[in-house]
XYZ file of C-alpha atoms in Angstrom:
657
model
C 80.111 -86.833 -48.183
C 77.248 -87.883 -50.029
C 79.153 -90.891 -51.510
C 79.190 -92.165 -47.571
C 75.640 -92.322 -47.571
C 74.662 -96.379 -48.130
C 71.854 -97.379 -50.352
C 69.726 -98.346 -46.811
C 70.173 -94.969 -45.343
C 68.917 -93.729 -48.689
C 65.974 -95.822 -48.362
C 65.317 -94.484 -44.909
C 65.736 -90.767 -45.945
C 63.568 -90.841 -48.863
C 60.920 -92.552 -47.438
C 60.888 -90.152 -44.182
C 60.636 -87.166 -46.722
C 57.870 -88.330 -48.833
C 55.915 -89.021 -45.489
C 56.632 -85.663 -44.658
C 55.525 -84.502 -47.843
C 52.296 -86.395 -47.818
C 51.233 -85.084 -44.566
C 50.838 -81.736 -46.010
C 49.309 -82.917 -49.909
C 47.041 -85.935 -48.820
C 43.661 -83.639 -48.777
C 44.556 -83.246 -52.404
C 45.389 -86.676 -52.952
C 41.875 -87.567 -51.066
C 40.379 -85.016 -53.935
C 42.005 -86.591 -56.609
C 40.808 -89.872 -55.773
C 36.712 -88.781 -55.046
C 37.276 -87.083 -58.596
C 38.775 -90.278 -60.491
C 35.620 -92.622 -58.815
C 32.764 -89.933 -58.982
C 30.458 -90.741 -61.908
C 32.229 -94.219 -62.666
C 31.068 -95.530 -66.179
C 28.398 -92.850 -66.460
C 28.321 -90.688 -69.424
C 26.399 -88.097 -68.209
C 25.970 -89.122 -64.053
C 25.751 -86.509 -61.405
C 29.096 -85.120 -60.218
C 29.358 -83.917 -56.791
C 32.257 -82.595 -57.097
C 32.806 -80.066 -59.601
C 36.882 -78.505 -58.984
C 39.759 -79.125 -56.485
C 38.670 -76.189 -54.625
C 34.884 -76.869 -54.196
C 35.686 -80.631 -53.637
C 38.087 -79.677 -50.685
C 35.131 -77.372 -49.316
C 32.797 -80.065 -49.667
C 34.348 -82.903 -47.914
C 35.630 -80.483 -44.955
C 32.053 -79.410 -44.458
C 30.655 -82.921 -44.867
C 33.345 -84.786 -43.175
C 35.679 -82.303 -41.260
C 39.819 -82.772 -40.912
C 39.079 -86.330 -40.926
C 37.819 -86.805 -44.294
C 40.717 -84.451 -45.720
C 43.092 -86.903 -44.106
C 41.318 -89.950 -44.897
C 43.698 -93.099 -45.389
C 46.617 -90.869 -44.045
C 47.740 -94.226 -42.116
C 48.027 -96.308 -45.005
C 49.568 -93.504 -47.009
C 52.628 -93.339 -44.976
C 52.690 -96.815 -45.204
C 52.601 -96.486 -49.203
C 55.144 -93.465 -49.251
C 57.718 -95.022 -46.929
C 57.717 -98.268 -48.839
C 57.105 -96.958 -52.410
C 59.779 -94.019 -52.548
C 61.982 -95.774 -50.361
C 62.274 -98.377 -52.573
C 61.922 -95.862 -55.879
C 65.002 -93.940 -54.571
C 67.093 -96.696 -52.997
C 66.774 -98.588 -56.177
C 67.280 -95.954 -58.661
C 70.347 -94.600 -56.714
C 72.035 -98.079 -57.140
C 70.940 -98.696 -60.196
C 72.651 -95.324 -61.393
C 75.816 -96.344 -59.569
C 75.803 -99.926 -60.734
C 75.738 -98.689 -64.843
C 77.334 -95.409 -64.785
C 74.834 -93.305 -65.170
C 74.521 -89.913 -65.088
C 71.373 -87.967 -66.199
C 71.540 -85.121 -68.449
C 75.161 -85.932 -69.236
C 74.400 -87.326 -72.713
C 71.017 -88.057 -74.453
C 72.241 -91.892 -74.060
C 72.235 -91.526 -70.088
C 69.036 -89.377 -70.382
C 67.019 -92.249 -71.475
C 69.217 -95.089 -69.344
C 67.916 -93.185 -66.520
C 64.284 -93.240 -67.788
C 64.429 -96.962 -67.931
C 66.539 -97.516 -64.541
C 63.667 -95.067 -63.071
C 61.065 -97.530 -64.674
C 62.811 -100.772 -63.314
C 63.006 -99.352 -59.913
C 59.332 -97.730 -60.153
C 58.425 -101.895 -60.823
C 59.912 -102.772 -57.721
C 58.679 -100.182 -55.677
C 55.113 -101.047 -57.041
C 55.089 -105.184 -55.957
C 56.451 -103.974 -52.663
C 53.555 -101.554 -52.145
C 50.682 -102.590 -53.587
C 48.967 -103.511 -50.564
C 49.407 -99.814 -49.153
C 47.773 -98.152 -52.423
C 45.222 -100.833 -52.457
C 44.147 -99.796 -48.896
C 44.778 -95.966 -49.250
C 42.233 -95.767 -52.139
C 39.676 -97.666 -50.356
C 39.853 -95.656 -47.387
C 40.135 -92.325 -49.355
C 36.746 -93.041 -51.107
C 35.074 -94.387 -48.249
C 32.749 -91.914 -46.267
C 31.178 -90.153 -49.344
C 28.166 -91.040 -50.915
C 29.487 -89.251 -54.336
C 31.621 -92.558 -54.788
C 29.778 -95.575 -56.182
C 31.240 -98.551 -54.194
C 32.686 -98.505 -51.013
C 34.722 -100.823 -48.761
C 33.638 -100.570 -45.099
C 37.129 -101.094 -43.789
C 36.711 -100.004 -39.892
C 40.771 -99.453 -39.117
C 44.191 -100.235 -41.160
C 44.787 -103.504 -39.389
C 41.106 -104.936 -39.883
C 41.488 -104.278 -43.286
C 44.406 -106.212 -43.697
C 42.975 -108.771 -41.824
C 39.569 -108.835 -43.658
C 41.529 -108.791 -46.855
C 43.513 -112.120 -46.150
C 40.899 -113.748 -44.550
C 38.353 -113.494 -47.446
C 40.185 -113.316 -50.539
C 43.787 -114.742 -49.503
C 47.284 -113.271 -50.728
C 45.816 -112.462 -54.037
C 43.250 -109.780 -52.053
C 46.382 -107.508 -51.474
C 47.689 -107.401 -54.821
C 44.215 -106.282 -56.507
C 45.027 -103.908 -59.513
C 49.024 -104.362 -59.617
C 48.538 -104.931 -63.222
C 47.815 -101.303 -63.651
C 49.825 -100.193 -60.425
C 53.076 -101.381 -61.865
C 53.121 -99.351 -64.828
C 51.693 -96.283 -63.175
C 54.475 -96.293 -60.744
C 57.183 -97.210 -63.437
C 55.862 -94.576 -65.799
C 55.871 -91.981 -62.659
C 59.073 -93.067 -61.419
C 60.858 -92.856 -64.886
C 59.632 -89.528 -65.841
C 60.044 -88.263 -62.062
C 63.341 -88.979 -61.368
C 65.001 -88.579 -65.014
C 63.282 -85.465 -65.426
C 63.996 -84.373 -61.927
C 67.533 -84.819 -62.514
C 67.561 -83.707 -66.235
C 66.003 -80.350 -65.109
C 68.008 -80.044 -62.198
C 71.446 -80.305 -64.287
C 70.183 -77.919 -67.060
C 69.498 -75.511 -64.433
C 72.595 -75.910 -62.691
C 74.515 -75.821 -66.231
C 72.755 -73.174 -67.954
C 71.588 -70.679 -65.769
C 74.674 -71.138 -63.526
C 72.981 -70.740 -60.292
C 74.219 -72.493 -56.909
C 72.147 -75.425 -55.910
C 69.891 -75.325 -53.079
C 66.176 -75.060 -52.304
C 64.904 -72.987 -55.133
C 66.505 -75.430 -57.568
C 64.659 -78.251 -56.327
C 61.605 -76.163 -56.119
C 61.419 -75.258 -60.037
C 63.044 -79.033 -60.965
C 60.161 -80.544 -59.069
C 57.425 -78.668 -60.540
C 58.777 -79.336 -64.218
C 58.936 -82.851 -63.040
C 55.426 -82.852 -61.521
C 53.620 -81.798 -65.099
C 55.540 -84.651 -66.835
C 54.859 -86.816 -63.918
C 50.836 -86.065 -64.260
C 50.472 -86.564 -68.107
C 52.297 -89.873 -67.696
C 51.031 -91.804 -64.988
C 47.400 -90.453 -65.165
C 45.637 -93.119 -67.377
C 47.494 -95.775 -65.245
C 46.504 -94.179 -61.968
C 42.898 -94.111 -62.463
C 42.431 -97.379 -63.885
C 44.329 -98.743 -60.781
C 42.297 -96.582 -58.503
C 39.034 -98.254 -60.214
C 40.235 -101.619 -60.166
C 41.271 -101.622 -56.265
C 37.736 -99.685 -55.375
C 35.690 -101.987 -57.310
C 33.348 -104.795 -55.469
C 34.580 -108.050 -56.339
C 32.768 -111.602 -56.361
C 33.424 -114.510 -53.775
C 35.279 -115.844 -56.346
C 37.781 -113.017 -56.622
C 36.659 -111.672 -59.930
C 35.617 -108.068 -60.200
C 32.186 -107.138 -60.787
C 33.091 -103.919 -62.650
C 36.137 -104.296 -64.507
C 37.854 -107.799 -65.324
C 41.168 -106.179 -65.926
C 42.942 -103.196 -66.621
C 42.265 -103.300 -70.834
C 38.972 -104.112 -69.692
C 38.884 -100.948 -67.280
C 40.450 -98.518 -69.773
C 38.204 -99.645 -72.861
C 34.942 -98.891 -70.598
C 35.865 -95.993 -69.540
C 37.005 -94.609 -73.095
C 33.492 -95.873 -74.232
C 31.298 -94.491 -71.281
C 33.472 -91.303 -70.181
C 35.974 -90.340 -72.843
C 39.526 -89.440 -72.845
C 40.083 -85.826 -71.308
C 39.203 -85.275 -67.598
C 36.255 -83.282 -66.568
C 36.080 -81.197 -63.553
C 32.489 -79.913 -63.783
C 29.534 -81.727 -63.257
C 27.055 -82.407 -66.531
C 25.096 -79.601 -66.838
C 21.450 -80.204 -69.108
C 21.032 -77.664 -71.554
C 17.798 -75.639 -71.215
C 15.964 -77.907 -74.691
C 16.333 -80.963 -72.324
C 12.836 -82.190 -71.340
C 12.239 -81.991 -67.601
C 11.589 -85.275 -65.595
C 8.600 -86.090 -63.078
C 8.938 -87.796 -60.084
C 5.438 -88.300 -58.339
C 5.560 -88.909 -54.535
C 8.383 -86.305 -54.488
C 8.037 -85.480 -50.723
C 8.553 -89.357 -49.844
C 11.634 -90.636 -48.712
C 12.066 -92.414 -52.233
C 10.907 -89.643 -54.013
C 12.697 -86.874 -52.571
C 16.043 -88.683 -53.216
C 15.031 -89.273 -56.827
C 14.553 -85.075 -56.998
C 17.822 -84.705 -55.227
C 19.781 -86.659 -57.511
C 18.479 -85.284 -60.653
C 18.896 -81.676 -59.649
C 22.452 -82.410 -58.815
C 22.819 -83.662 -62.415
C 21.534 -80.673 -63.781
C 17.959 -81.254 -64.539
C 14.559 -79.750 -64.676
C 12.580 -81.529 -62.299
C 8.771 -81.657 -61.487
C 6.963 -83.193 -58.630
C 3.639 -84.165 -57.173
C 2.710 -84.036 -53.726
C -0.764 -84.045 -51.669
C 0.720 -81.243 -49.370
C 2.876 -78.662 -50.146
C 3.796 -78.000 -46.383
C 5.095 -81.731 -46.605
C 7.133 -80.981 -49.622
C 8.311 -77.489 -48.740
C 11.918 -78.820 -47.175
C 12.777 -79.862 -51.208
C 13.227 -76.393 -51.847
C 16.391 -76.138 -49.853
C 18.124 -78.369 -52.169
C 21.111 -77.191 -54.480
C 19.434 -76.621 -57.916
C 16.128 -76.432 -56.448
C 15.378 -73.471 -58.878
C 14.918 -75.861 -61.396
C 11.942 -77.618 -59.407
C 8.617 -77.186 -59.618
C 6.132 -78.810 -56.822
C 2.713 -79.455 -57.587
C 0.425 -79.736 -54.468
C -2.808 -81.501 -54.005
C -2.184 -84.073 -56.648
C -4.286 -87.099 -55.652
C -3.683 -90.436 -56.924
C -7.174 -91.522 -57.420
C -8.108 -88.292 -59.773
C -8.018 -88.932 -63.315
C -5.922 -86.139 -65.314
C -4.482 -85.050 -61.882
C -0.931 -85.719 -63.063
C -1.343 -83.941 -66.589
C 0.055 -80.784 -65.465
C 3.115 -82.571 -64.024
C 4.011 -85.001 -66.630
C 3.326 -83.038 -69.909
C 6.424 -82.315 -71.916
C 8.703 -84.537 -69.658
C 10.091 -87.721 -71.443
C 10.982 -89.781 -68.494
C 8.522 -90.556 -65.435
C 9.587 -92.154 -62.012
C 6.558 -93.296 -60.507
C 7.276 -93.910 -56.723
C 4.021 -92.524 -55.177
C 2.269 -95.194 -53.327
C 0.583 -96.029 -49.944
C 3.179 -97.912 -47.307
C 1.809 -99.449 -44.579
C 3.700 -102.435 -42.354
C 0.450 -103.597 -40.921
C -3.332 -102.670 -40.386
C -4.949 -100.898 -43.289
C -7.510 -102.793 -45.837
C -8.141 -104.064 -49.066
C -9.814 -100.590 -49.882
C -7.377 -98.234 -48.124
C -4.090 -100.284 -49.754
C -5.108 -102.167 -53.029
C -7.347 -99.688 -54.691
C -5.168 -96.408 -54.259
C -2.011 -98.480 -55.524
C -3.631 -100.016 -58.587
C -6.374 -97.129 -59.415
C -3.368 -94.548 -58.955
C -1.035 -96.683 -61.275
C -3.537 -96.528 -63.995
C -4.255 -92.908 -63.750
C -0.550 -92.168 -63.822
C 0.273 -94.573 -66.956
C -3.073 -93.485 -68.827
C -1.331 -90.044 -68.401
C 2.039 -91.059 -69.725
C 0.684 -92.865 -72.719
C -1.640 -89.761 -73.448
C 1.234 -87.310 -73.440
C 3.778 -89.293 -75.200
C 6.150 -90.097 -72.377
C 9.017 -92.290 -73.644
C 10.218 -93.977 -70.446
C 8.410 -94.872 -67.261
C 10.148 -96.379 -64.044
C 7.831 -97.779 -61.741
C 8.486 -98.413 -57.930
C 7.318 -101.868 -57.047
C 8.522 -104.096 -54.042
C 10.069 -107.340 -52.866
C 6.697 -107.701 -51.416
C 4.962 -108.659 -55.007
C 8.395 -111.170 -55.261
C 8.996 -113.137 -51.943
C 5.858 -112.857 -49.912
C 4.896 -116.644 -50.472
C 4.353 -117.933 -46.824
C 6.918 -120.519 -47.249
C 5.467 -122.075 -50.487
C 9.365 -122.064 -51.808
C 12.029 -124.202 -50.246
C 14.189 -122.250 -47.769
C 17.295 -122.371 -50.163
C 15.315 -120.848 -53.117
C 17.547 -117.916 -54.277
C 15.061 -114.950 -55.406
C 15.114 -113.195 -58.902
C 13.520 -110.856 -60.703
C 11.668 -113.599 -62.299
C 9.851 -114.404 -58.873
C 6.338 -113.272 -58.404
C 4.182 -113.804 -55.149
C 1.435 -115.671 -55.339
C -1.666 -113.750 -55.349
C -4.276 -116.524 -53.980
C -1.705 -116.836 -51.075
C -1.660 -113.015 -50.438
C -5.363 -112.834 -50.482
C -6.281 -115.876 -48.340
C -3.381 -114.151 -45.917
C -5.344 -110.827 -46.328
C -1.696 -109.296 -46.800
C -3.441 -106.318 -48.586
C -0.029 -103.873 -48.676
C 1.816 -107.091 -50.538
C -1.358 -107.455 -52.693
C -1.586 -104.060 -53.592
C 2.221 -103.859 -55.142
C 1.823 -107.232 -57.021
C -1.701 -105.720 -58.450
C -0.229 -102.249 -59.277
C 2.677 -104.074 -60.859
C 0.722 -106.726 -63.178
C -1.894 -103.553 -64.318
C 1.543 -101.314 -65.229
C 3.069 -104.612 -67.254
C -0.069 -105.146 -69.197
C -0.788 -101.494 -69.967
C 3.014 -101.159 -71.491
C 2.326 -104.167 -73.773
C -0.946 -102.663 -75.139
C -0.799 -101.438 -78.711
C 0.157 -97.901 -79.145
C 1.875 -97.758 -75.702
C 4.415 -94.856 -76.301
C 6.464 -95.730 -73.207
C 9.329 -98.527 -71.998
C 8.625 -99.412 -68.669
C 11.104 -100.809 -66.294
C 9.942 -102.068 -62.692
C 12.230 -101.478 -59.687
C 11.222 -104.003 -56.481
C 13.179 -102.623 -53.680
C 13.065 -104.126 -50.589
C 12.776 -102.354 -46.976
C 14.218 -98.694 -47.649
C 17.020 -97.584 -45.176
C 19.504 -95.004 -45.268
C 19.619 -91.217 -44.764
C 16.780 -88.895 -44.518
C 17.154 -85.456 -46.266
C 17.589 -82.533 -44.172
C 14.715 -80.717 -42.970
C 12.133 -83.704 -43.640
C 9.170 -83.325 -41.817
C 7.980 -86.763 -41.266
C 9.406 -89.716 -40.700
C 9.277 -92.503 -43.594
C 7.272 -95.695 -42.456
C 10.640 -97.926 -42.935
C 12.901 -95.343 -41.073
C 10.330 -95.584 -38.037
C 11.367 -99.667 -37.507
C 14.550 -98.280 -35.875
C 13.326 -95.608 -33.889
C 12.443 -98.167 -31.013
C 16.211 -99.485 -31.109
C 17.300 -95.528 -30.204
C 14.738 -94.134 -27.859
C 14.397 -97.517 -25.269
C 10.897 -98.354 -26.230
C 11.779 -101.728 -27.507
C 12.778 -103.963 -25.056
C 14.004 -107.199 -26.812
C 15.615 -107.619 -30.519
C 13.425 -109.111 -32.791
C 14.623 -112.414 -33.732
C 14.334 -111.936 -37.395
C 16.346 -111.168 -40.626
C 15.068 -108.278 -42.642
C 16.162 -107.648 -46.452
C 16.975 -103.935 -46.587
C 18.573 -101.354 -49.221
C 19.833 -98.038 -49.373
C 17.478 -95.222 -50.200
C 20.292 -93.802 -52.436
C 21.048 -97.135 -54.372
C 17.311 -97.554 -55.354
C 16.850 -93.573 -56.080
C 19.982 -94.143 -58.651
C 18.531 -97.335 -60.126
C 15.541 -95.561 -60.997
C 17.101 -93.012 -62.651
C 19.399 -95.179 -64.836
C 16.614 -97.498 -65.429
C 14.894 -94.605 -67.037
C 17.686 -92.969 -68.656
C 19.222 -96.192 -70.270
C 17.643 -98.743 -72.775
C 16.176 -101.119 -70.229
C 12.579 -101.434 -71.018
C 10.545 -104.654 -70.412
C 13.127 -105.643 -67.188
C 12.490 -106.110 -63.776
C 15.180 -105.319 -61.433
C 15.293 -106.775 -57.585
C 16.836 -104.417 -55.512
C 18.361 -105.471 -52.005
C 21.768 -104.571 -50.324
C 21.867 -107.246 -47.257
C 19.522 -109.462 -45.162
C 21.159 -108.787 -41.661
C 19.736 -110.462 -38.466
C 18.087 -107.899 -35.888
C 20.851 -108.712 -33.594
C 23.512 -107.031 -35.893
C 21.023 -104.131 -36.724
C 20.878 -103.443 -33.114
C 25.007 -103.429 -32.897
C 24.847 -101.269 -35.785
C 22.625 -99.030 -34.198
C 24.435 -99.021 -30.903
C 27.933 -97.891 -32.659
C 26.157 -95.021 -34.437
C 24.695 -93.454 -31.703
C 26.263 -91.257 -29.390
C 27.322 -92.560 -25.840
C 24.717 -91.217 -24.033
C 21.889 -93.027 -26.043
C 23.790 -96.396 -26.463
C 22.344 -98.113 -23.394
C 18.517 -97.454 -25.134
C 19.428 -100.111 -27.312
C 18.033 -103.605 -26.172
C 20.303 -106.543 -25.788
C 18.015 -109.114 -25.214
C 16.944 -111.410 -28.194
C 13.409 -112.093 -28.396
C 12.077 -115.648 -27.410
C 9.265 -115.520 -30.486
C 10.626 -115.756 -34.032
C 9.354 -113.040 -36.527
C 6.834 -113.382 -39.085
C 7.621 -116.309 -41.644
C 6.482 -114.201 -44.709
C 9.335 -115.552 -47.034
C 10.588 -119.043 -48.165
C 13.016 -119.558 -45.071
C 11.487 -119.353 -41.740
C 13.516 -116.852 -39.586
C 15.770 -116.337 -38.138
C 17.440 -117.475 -41.397
C 18.558 -114.765 -44.190
C 16.820 -114.532 -47.401
C 18.981 -115.625 -50.333
C 18.791 -113.265 -53.774
C 20.457 -112.436 -56.686
C 20.749 -108.662 -57.652
C 23.769 -109.272 -60.001
C 21.560 -107.613 -62.895
C 21.120 -104.752 -61.033
C 24.813 -104.453 -60.571
C 25.665 -104.788 -64.238
C 23.156 -103.068 -65.687
C 22.279 -100.317 -63.513
C 25.822 -99.562 -62.202
C 24.483 -100.168 -58.459
C 27.162 -101.072 -55.761
C 24.686 -101.854 -53.202
C 25.862 -100.006 -49.526
C 25.642 -102.626 -46.853
C 23.160 -103.079 -44.143
C 25.565 -101.180 -41.628
C 26.477 -98.750 -43.819
C 22.441 -97.942 -44.771
C 21.831 -98.106 -40.488
C 24.828 -95.590 -40.023
C 23.402 -93.348 -41.988
C 19.888 -93.407 -41.166
C 20.629 -93.034 -37.635
C 22.868 -89.773 -37.964
C 20.158 -88.232 -40.620
C 17.404 -88.767 -37.661
C 19.542 -87.479 -34.849
C 20.039 -84.660 -37.126
C 16.389 -84.000 -37.861
C 15.651 -84.341 -34.327
C 13.495 -87.686 -34.190
C 10.670 -88.339 -32.020
C 8.480 -91.394 -31.292
C 5.780 -90.199 -32.776
C 7.195 -90.467 -35.976
C 7.252 -87.117 -36.662
C 10.156 -85.275 -37.422
C 10.972 -81.534 -35.484
C 14.045 -79.997 -37.312
C 16.340 -78.153 -35.755
C 16.032 -74.289 -36.781
C 34.432 -86.814 -66.298
C 36.888 -89.180 -68.512
C 40.494 -91.274 -68.513
C 41.792 -87.805 -67.207
C 39.116 -87.390 -64.759
C 41.286 -85.532 -61.664
C 44.431 -84.999 -63.468
C 43.954 -81.361 -62.479
C 43.741 -82.279 -58.942
C 46.666 -84.916 -59.299
C 49.051 -82.175 -60.610
C 47.919 -79.927 -57.672
C 48.666 -82.667 -55.648
C 51.649 -83.870 -57.046
C 53.681 -80.595 -57.786
C 53.930 -79.727 -53.883
C 54.295 -83.501 -53.121
C 57.200 -83.980 -55.534
C 59.077 -80.620 -54.428
C 58.466 -81.149 -50.625
C 59.690 -84.305 -50.959
C 62.626 -83.351 -52.925
C 63.302 -80.419 -50.227
C 62.955 -82.791 -47.131
C 64.959 -85.206 -48.979
C 67.680 -82.899 -49.579
C 67.813 -81.491 -45.631
C 67.883 -85.204 -44.515
C 70.627 -85.670 -46.895
C 72.457 -82.572 -45.310
C 71.396 -83.449 -41.794
C 72.583 -87.315 -42.326
C 76.093 -85.848 -43.657
C 76.714 -83.433 -40.948
C 76.401 -86.059 -38.292
C 78.505 -88.512 -40.010
C 81.210 -86.118 -40.381
C 80.887 -85.052 -36.534
C 81.188 -88.500 -35.840
C 84.286 -88.892 -37.991
C 85.795 -85.986 -36.271
């Protein structure tokens, strides 16, 4: 009766069987994708996922059931089109060429070639769905470098078509075709051969048990054959792209493979990089602050021993709840203005991240802002020089880059080569911006002095948004800029554009700058320049229904302060490609920053008083998850398919009678 099934029926039955299988195995597929993307191009980066079980638990805790089933709708489209084409075309080709897998060595080789051909066809048909599945599975996790902010399957199709054209749907095709071809040639042929050998030599009756064993054997072979192509395809599809369409990370599959082998090696890794006891500690000044706390968190996740300084032990107490805090030493009562105060924190460290500095939006005085910033930097760098520190990453600000009060034209593209004019800052009495400029100038001067042992890298982030850490007792100044949109105290939307960047990106940039040979370089860190009308909408979408009415909808009739080149509400033009290229930063969008910040503020129980009251890896990276996923997936697909075939045949037989 099987012969009465048309290839169209075989296509539909195979597609339905695959959809049933992926429903049960999609959580493992999500884990596989995350494992393949975490620590991208970082030979010794932090690894949030240390294994399949741990990854499943972490995702379920942080993202819930929805996180475990990310990309399921795209996966259904992928499976129906891909598996349907593979099985349908494979069956047709076997009949056309009279191939019987397992009958002879020639037929076995022929079945592999036919499987590769049918797989190539299936890849071309289903590439858009694999692209979307990979992006949706990567999204929602801070553990993956670049994420696409597609809100739904329908909107994703529309956005890709509008921004990138038809070509955008076929990114990664050059890796996806060999991936599916390899998988299909091995899967279908080894399944057929395994099943034929079991029936011939074991002499058992055909049934579910036979399909189960043959599928498990097929899964091992498939995983080994397709894994290199799979990880390359996922990374090509998930990487960010320039407006012209070319990838920012990889130019193609060969380049991707080359970079991965150089940075991550060949064998898969399911454990995070653990530092040995002989590795020197890192020092983070200002560890209780917004940026400093994230630097501490990321370093602990990488397995480093960390020392951090704070003026108040109470403010830094929440850091002790971070994973790995047994490797954290907090030195309290350390004053920026006291010479030698940082000796105990820095002694024996090879890398220092100097993030501590006063930050005020308005108010303050030259004495209150400029002196602590400049003298504090002098004290820290003197200590680094005296104690033989090798690398220093210094936090400056875009305040020292583009605060020129219209001295430059509106179409000027700001880069790390730009500096704010000191005379203009003094004239305008902009003491905060002046403090950043003078502190940075002092740092460059000291790093160039004869006998200076450390390489200096300067990071210039703009207004830092993004999530606060759980339990953080004080709202950072930049986060307070959103409170008025959340509690109803702000009645109109500011008519201005603001450059913003995510704290997670800035913290990573500091660590990468200190870890790599980037001494003497300056990096501009900006993740977006949204108008506050967009920011207000992002806040509204992130708030629960009861609080959405607090967000103002009326635009202020007054323009915001024009301290940069273009007068508001024009966005600032900037070039952050050096940070993307050399530091591996994939800047999160303004919407992603706002959503994460609002959620963390709600979790921590924000108050208008600006005070918080908290409620009491390599080429074969993810291969194990790929097999754990593919074994059950293959088994379920074949079992479901056989049952659907039987049901179909019974229906046809009954109709014939």
